[in-house]
Amino acid sequence: MSQATLGDDEELFGEAANEMREDVESSLEDAWATLPDADDVWETDADNVLGVLNGLNSALEVGDAEEHLRDAKKWFTMGQRADAFDDADDLEEEIADLEEAITDISEAGEQVGELTSTIPALRGTLQDAGPAADSEATDDGDDADEDEE
């Protein structure tokens, strides 16, 4: 193999490594962009708790972030195995941060989903329970007794 060919191969490898890093960075950027905005999770214009929970549940969608993260990890892993990155600590740290953010958002979404199904049942239980409900039942019973007389 000639010296010129080796030089060309090194140059091609350097270009490929740069493109791989750009692919990882681009996928990470796309993933961060698809995550919910902090204000969307914090602010609401709902009239009741169920409306708040439904709005929050919708806001806690990670969209395509998981797919973009997968692409970033795929290219990052390939670049690491090829020893193509001079310094990849920043990429590795950002991938870990993104994974953590996606996990936190997904877990919060699950918790909100559970509350969304629990709160209406709890409201019904509270409406049907207690002294007010007992007196209504007694009143209904009194009406039935009067009808029988």
PDB file of C-alpha atoms in Angstrom:
ATOM      1  CA  MET A   1       0.000   0.000   0.000  1.00  0.00           C
ATOM      2  CA  SER A   2       1.409   3.350  -0.946  1.00  0.00           C
ATOM      3  CA  GLN A   3       1.981   6.204   1.454  1.00  0.00           C
ATOM      4  CA  ALA A   4      -0.642   8.312  -0.378  1.00  0.00           C
ATOM      5  CA  THR A   5      -3.285   5.617   0.170  1.00  0.00           C
ATOM      6  CA  LEU A   6      -2.554   5.467   3.886  1.00  0.00           C
ATOM      7  CA  GLY A   7      -2.842   9.232   4.112  1.00  0.00           C
ATOM      8  CA  ASP A   8      -6.134   9.171   2.259  1.00  0.00           C
ATOM      9  CA  ASP A   9      -7.446   6.449   4.567  1.00  0.00           C
ATOM     10  CA  GLU A  10      -6.539   8.523   7.641  1.00  0.00           C
ATOM     11  CA  GLU A  11      -8.232  11.551   6.164  1.00  0.00           C
ATOM     12  CA  LEU A  12     -11.356   9.527   5.329  1.00  0.00           C
ATOM     13  CA  PHE A  13     -11.411   8.060   8.820  1.00  0.00           C
ATOM     14  CA  GLY A  14     -11.133  11.556  10.306  1.00  0.00           C
ATOM     15  CA  GLU A  15     -14.035  12.759   8.157  1.00  0.00           C
ATOM     16  CA  ALA A  16     -16.121   9.739   9.123  1.00  0.00           C
ATOM     17  CA  ALA A  17     -15.357  10.322  12.818  1.00  0.00           C
ATOM     18  CA  ASN A  18     -16.420  13.968  12.511  1.00  0.00           C
ATOM     19  CA  GLU A  19     -19.625  12.979  10.741  1.00  0.00           C
ATOM     20  CA  MET A  20     -20.325  10.349  13.382  1.00  0.00           C
ATOM     21  CA  ARG A  21     -19.908  12.921  16.144  1.00  0.00           C
ATOM     22  CA  GLU A  22     -22.169  15.329  14.256  1.00  0.00           C
ATOM     23  CA  ASP A  23     -24.789  12.567  13.929  1.00  0.00           C
ATOM     24  CA  VAL A  24     -24.650  11.910  17.673  1.00  0.00           C
ATOM     25  CA  GLU A  25     -24.897  15.634  18.477  1.00  0.00           C
ATOM     26  CA  SER A  26     -27.756  16.101  16.014  1.00  0.00           C
ATOM     27  CA  SER A  27     -29.712  13.170  17.452  1.00  0.00           C
ATOM     28  CA  LEU A  28     -29.198  14.484  20.971  1.00  0.00           C
ATOM     29  CA  GLU A  29     -30.345  17.944  19.926  1.00  0.00           C
ATOM     30  CA  ASP A  30     -33.449  16.475  18.273  1.00  0.00           C
ATOM     31  CA  ALA A  31     -34.221  14.422  21.383  1.00  0.00           C
ATOM     32  CA  TRP A  32     -33.938  17.413  23.719  1.00  0.00           C
ATOM     33  CA  ALA A  33     -36.155  19.429  21.363  1.00  0.00           C
ATOM     34  CA  THR A  34     -38.969  16.860  21.504  1.00  0.00           C
ATOM     35  CA  LEU A  35     -39.118  16.761  25.293  1.00  0.00           C
ATOM     36  CA  PRO A  36     -41.870  18.795  26.945  1.00  0.00           C
ATOM     37  CA  ASP A  37     -41.241  22.444  27.679  1.00  0.00           C
ATOM     38  CA  ALA A  38     -40.904  23.227  31.399  1.00  0.00           C
ATOM     39  CA  ASP A  39     -43.738  25.780  31.229  1.00  0.00           C
ATOM     40  CA  ASP A  40     -46.065  23.209  29.653  1.00  0.00           C
ATOM     41  CA  VAL A  41     -45.538  20.967  32.660  1.00  0.00           C
ATOM     42  CA  TRP A  42     -45.829  23.774  35.212  1.00  0.00           C
ATOM     43  CA  GLU A  43     -48.624  26.035  33.982  1.00  0.00           C
ATOM     44  CA  THR A  44     -52.269  25.147  33.482  1.00  0.00           C
ATOM     45  CA  ASP A  45     -55.569  26.733  32.626  1.00  0.00           C
ATOM     46  CA  ALA A  46     -57.773  23.856  33.762  1.00  0.00           C
ATOM     47  CA  ASP A  47     -60.917  24.386  35.831  1.00  0.00           C
ATOM     48  CA  ASN A  48     -60.545  21.346  38.060  1.00  0.00           C
ATOM     49  CA  VAL A  49     -58.079  18.745  39.271  1.00  0.00           C
ATOM     50  CA  LEU A  50     -59.000  16.221  36.596  1.00  0.00           C
ATOM     51  CA  GLY A  51     -58.419  18.862  33.915  1.00  0.00           C
ATOM     52  CA  VAL A  52     -55.043  19.667  35.437  1.00  0.00           C
ATOM     53  CA  LEU A  53     -54.091  15.996  35.502  1.00  0.00           C
ATOM     54  CA  ASN A  54     -55.221  15.387  31.932  1.00  0.00           C
ATOM     55  CA  GLY A  55     -53.287  18.441  30.743  1.00  0.00           C
ATOM     56  CA  LEU A  56     -50.209  17.370  32.669  1.00  0.00           C
ATOM     57  CA  ASN A  57     -50.485  13.833  31.333  1.00  0.00           C
ATOM     58  CA  SER A  58     -50.521  15.198  27.786  1.00  0.00           C
ATOM     59  CA  ALA A  59     -47.591  17.508  28.525  1.00  0.00           C
ATOM     60  CA  LEU A  60     -45.509  14.608  29.838  1.00  0.00           C
ATOM     61  CA  GLU A  61     -45.234  12.898  26.464  1.00  0.00           C
ATOM     62  CA  VAL A  62     -41.620  12.350  25.403  1.00  0.00           C
ATOM     63  CA  GLY A  63     -42.538  12.156  21.729  1.00  0.00           C
ATOM     64  CA  ASP A  64     -39.756  10.846  19.523  1.00  0.00           C
ATOM     65  CA  ALA A  65     -37.070  11.591  22.119  1.00  0.00           C
ATOM     66  CA  GLU A  66     -36.535   7.897  22.814  1.00  0.00           C
ATOM     67  CA  GLU A  67     -35.972   7.183  19.113  1.00  0.00           C
ATOM     68  CA  HIS A  68     -33.535  10.095  18.792  1.00  0.00           C
ATOM     69  CA  LEU A  69     -31.723   8.884  21.912  1.00  0.00           C
ATOM     70  CA  ARG A  70     -31.475   5.409  20.407  1.00  0.00           C
ATOM     71  CA  ASP A  71     -29.904   6.874  17.248  1.00  0.00           C
ATOM     72  CA  ALA A  72     -27.445   8.905  19.310  1.00  0.00           C
ATOM     73  CA  LYS A  73     -26.454   5.846  21.341  1.00  0.00           C
ATOM     74  CA  LYS A  74     -26.086   3.739  18.202  1.00  0.00           C
ATOM     75  CA  TRP A  75     -23.687   6.185  16.538  1.00  0.00           C
ATOM     76  CA  PHE A  76     -21.905   6.901  19.807  1.00  0.00           C
ATOM     77  CA  THR A  77     -21.309   3.195  20.428  1.00  0.00           C
ATOM     78  CA  MET A  78     -20.052   2.685  16.885  1.00  0.00           C
ATOM     79  CA  GLY A  79     -17.730   5.672  17.207  1.00  0.00           C
ATOM     80  CA  GLN A  80     -16.370   4.470  20.528  1.00  0.00           C
ATOM     81  CA  ARG A  81     -15.723   0.955  19.275  1.00  0.00           C
ATOM     82  CA  ALA A  82     -13.939   2.356  16.231  1.00  0.00           C
ATOM     83  CA  ASP A  83     -11.972   4.637  18.560  1.00  0.00           C
ATOM     84  CA  ALA A  84     -13.130   7.486  16.356  1.00  0.00           C
ATOM     85  CA  PHE A  85     -13.634  10.086  19.058  1.00  0.00           C
ATOM     86  CA  ASP A  86     -10.691  11.950  20.531  1.00  0.00           C
ATOM     87  CA  ASP A  87     -12.779  13.097  23.478  1.00  0.00           C
ATOM     88  CA  ALA A  88     -16.268  11.691  23.903  1.00  0.00           C
ATOM     89  CA  ASP A  89     -16.829  12.381  27.602  1.00  0.00           C
ATOM     90  CA  ASP A  90     -19.181  15.263  26.805  1.00  0.00           C
ATOM     91  CA  LEU A  91     -21.287  13.063  24.525  1.00  0.00           C
ATOM     92  CA  GLU A  92     -21.405  10.259  27.043  1.00  0.00           C
ATOM     93  CA  GLU A  93     -22.479  12.673  29.787  1.00  0.00           C
ATOM     94  CA  GLU A  94     -25.181  14.234  27.622  1.00  0.00           C
ATOM     95  CA  ILE A  95     -26.532  10.803  26.667  1.00  0.00           C
ATOM     96  CA  ALA A  96     -26.747   9.889  30.365  1.00  0.00           C
ATOM     97  CA  ASP A  97     -28.473  13.208  31.178  1.00  0.00           C
ATOM     98  CA  LEU A  98     -30.978  12.694  28.368  1.00  0.00           C
ATOM     99  CA  GLU A  99     -31.699   9.130  29.459  1.00  0.00           C
ATOM    100  CA  GLU A 100     -32.327  10.353  32.989  1.00  0.00           C
ATOM    101  CA  ALA A 101     -34.637  13.132  31.785  1.00  0.00           C
ATOM    102  CA  ILE A 102     -36.654  10.718  29.632  1.00  0.00           C
ATOM    103  CA  THR A 103     -36.927   8.254  32.536  1.00  0.00           C
ATOM    104  CA  ASP A 104     -38.043  10.996  34.949  1.00  0.00           C
ATOM    105  CA  ILE A 105     -40.650  12.299  32.508  1.00  0.00           C
ATOM    106  CA  SER A 106     -41.957   8.799  31.763  1.00  0.00           C
ATOM    107  CA  GLU A 107     -42.207   7.928  35.466  1.00  0.00           C
ATOM    108  CA  ALA A 108     -44.008  11.200  36.188  1.00  0.00           C
ATOM    109  CA  GLY A 109     -46.403  10.439  33.336  1.00  0.00           C
ATOM    110  CA  GLU A 110     -47.177   7.034  34.833  1.00  0.00           C
ATOM    111  CA  GLN A 111     -47.851   8.583  38.243  1.00  0.00           C
ATOM    112  CA  VAL A 112     -50.105  11.238  36.738  1.00  0.00           C
ATOM    113  CA  GLY A 113     -51.897   8.542  34.748  1.00  0.00           C
ATOM    114  CA  GLU A 114     -52.601   6.628  37.963  1.00  0.00           C
ATOM    115  CA  LEU A 115     -53.928   9.787  39.627  1.00  0.00           C
ATOM    116  CA  THR A 116     -56.056  10.571  36.589  1.00  0.00           C
ATOM    117  CA  SER A 117     -57.870   7.276  37.018  1.00  0.00           C
ATOM    118  CA  THR A 118     -57.959   7.449  40.835  1.00  0.00           C
ATOM    119  CA  ILE A 119     -59.240  10.989  41.431  1.00  0.00           C
ATOM    120  CA  PRO A 120     -62.697  10.558  39.815  1.00  0.00           C
ATOM    121  CA  ALA A 121     -63.265   7.367  41.814  1.00  0.00           C
ATOM    122  CA  LEU A 122     -62.144   9.134  44.990  1.00  0.00           C
ATOM    123  CA  ARG A 123     -64.519  12.008  44.283  1.00  0.00           C
ATOM    124  CA  GLY A 124     -67.377   9.533  43.846  1.00  0.00           C
ATOM    125  CA  THR A 125     -66.477   7.785  47.085  1.00  0.00           C
ATOM    126  CA  LEU A 126     -66.410  11.069  48.971  1.00  0.00           C
ATOM    127  CA  GLN A 127     -69.726  12.149  47.455  1.00  0.00           C
ATOM    128  CA  ASP A 128     -71.363   8.880  48.496  1.00  0.00           C
ATOM    129  CA  ALA A 129     -69.806   8.685  51.979  1.00  0.00           C
ATOM    130  CA  GLY A 130     -70.237  10.510  55.257  1.00  0.00           C
ATOM    131  CA  PRO A 131     -73.107  12.028  57.234  1.00  0.00           C
ATOM    132  CA  ALA A 132     -74.583  13.974  54.288  1.00  0.00           C
ATOM    133  CA  ALA A 133     -74.886  10.794  52.269  1.00  0.00           C
ATOM    134  CA  ASP A 134     -76.402   8.954  55.265  1.00  0.00           C
ATOM    135  CA  SER A 135     -79.040  11.651  55.797  1.00  0.00           C
ATOM    136  CA  GLU A 136     -79.927  11.576  52.107  1.00  0.00           C
ATOM    137  CA  ALA A 137     -80.361   7.819  52.329  1.00  0.00           C
ATOM    138  CA  THR A 138     -82.533   8.259  55.450  1.00  0.00           C
ATOM    139  CA  ASP A 139     -84.599  10.914  53.702  1.00  0.00           C
ATOM    140  CA  ASP A 140     -85.090   8.589  50.770  1.00  0.00           C
ATOM    141  CA  GLY A 141     -86.092   5.837  53.160  1.00  0.00           C
ATOM    142  CA  ASP A 142     -88.604   8.134  54.906  1.00  0.00           C
ATOM    143  CA  ASP A 143     -90.222   8.935  51.602  1.00  0.00           C
ATOM    144  CA  ALA A 144     -90.580   5.271  50.885  1.00  0.00           C
ATOM    145  CA  ASP A 145     -92.214   4.680  54.296  1.00  0.00           C
ATOM    146  CA  GLU A 146     -94.694   7.509  53.685  1.00  0.00           C
ATOM    147  CA  ASP A 147     -95.632   6.020  50.311  1.00  0.00           C
ATOM    148  CA  GLU A 148     -96.378   2.683  51.965  1.00  0.00           C
ATOM    149  CA  GLU A 149     -98.777   4.189  54.581  1.00  0.00           C
TER     150      GLU A 149
END
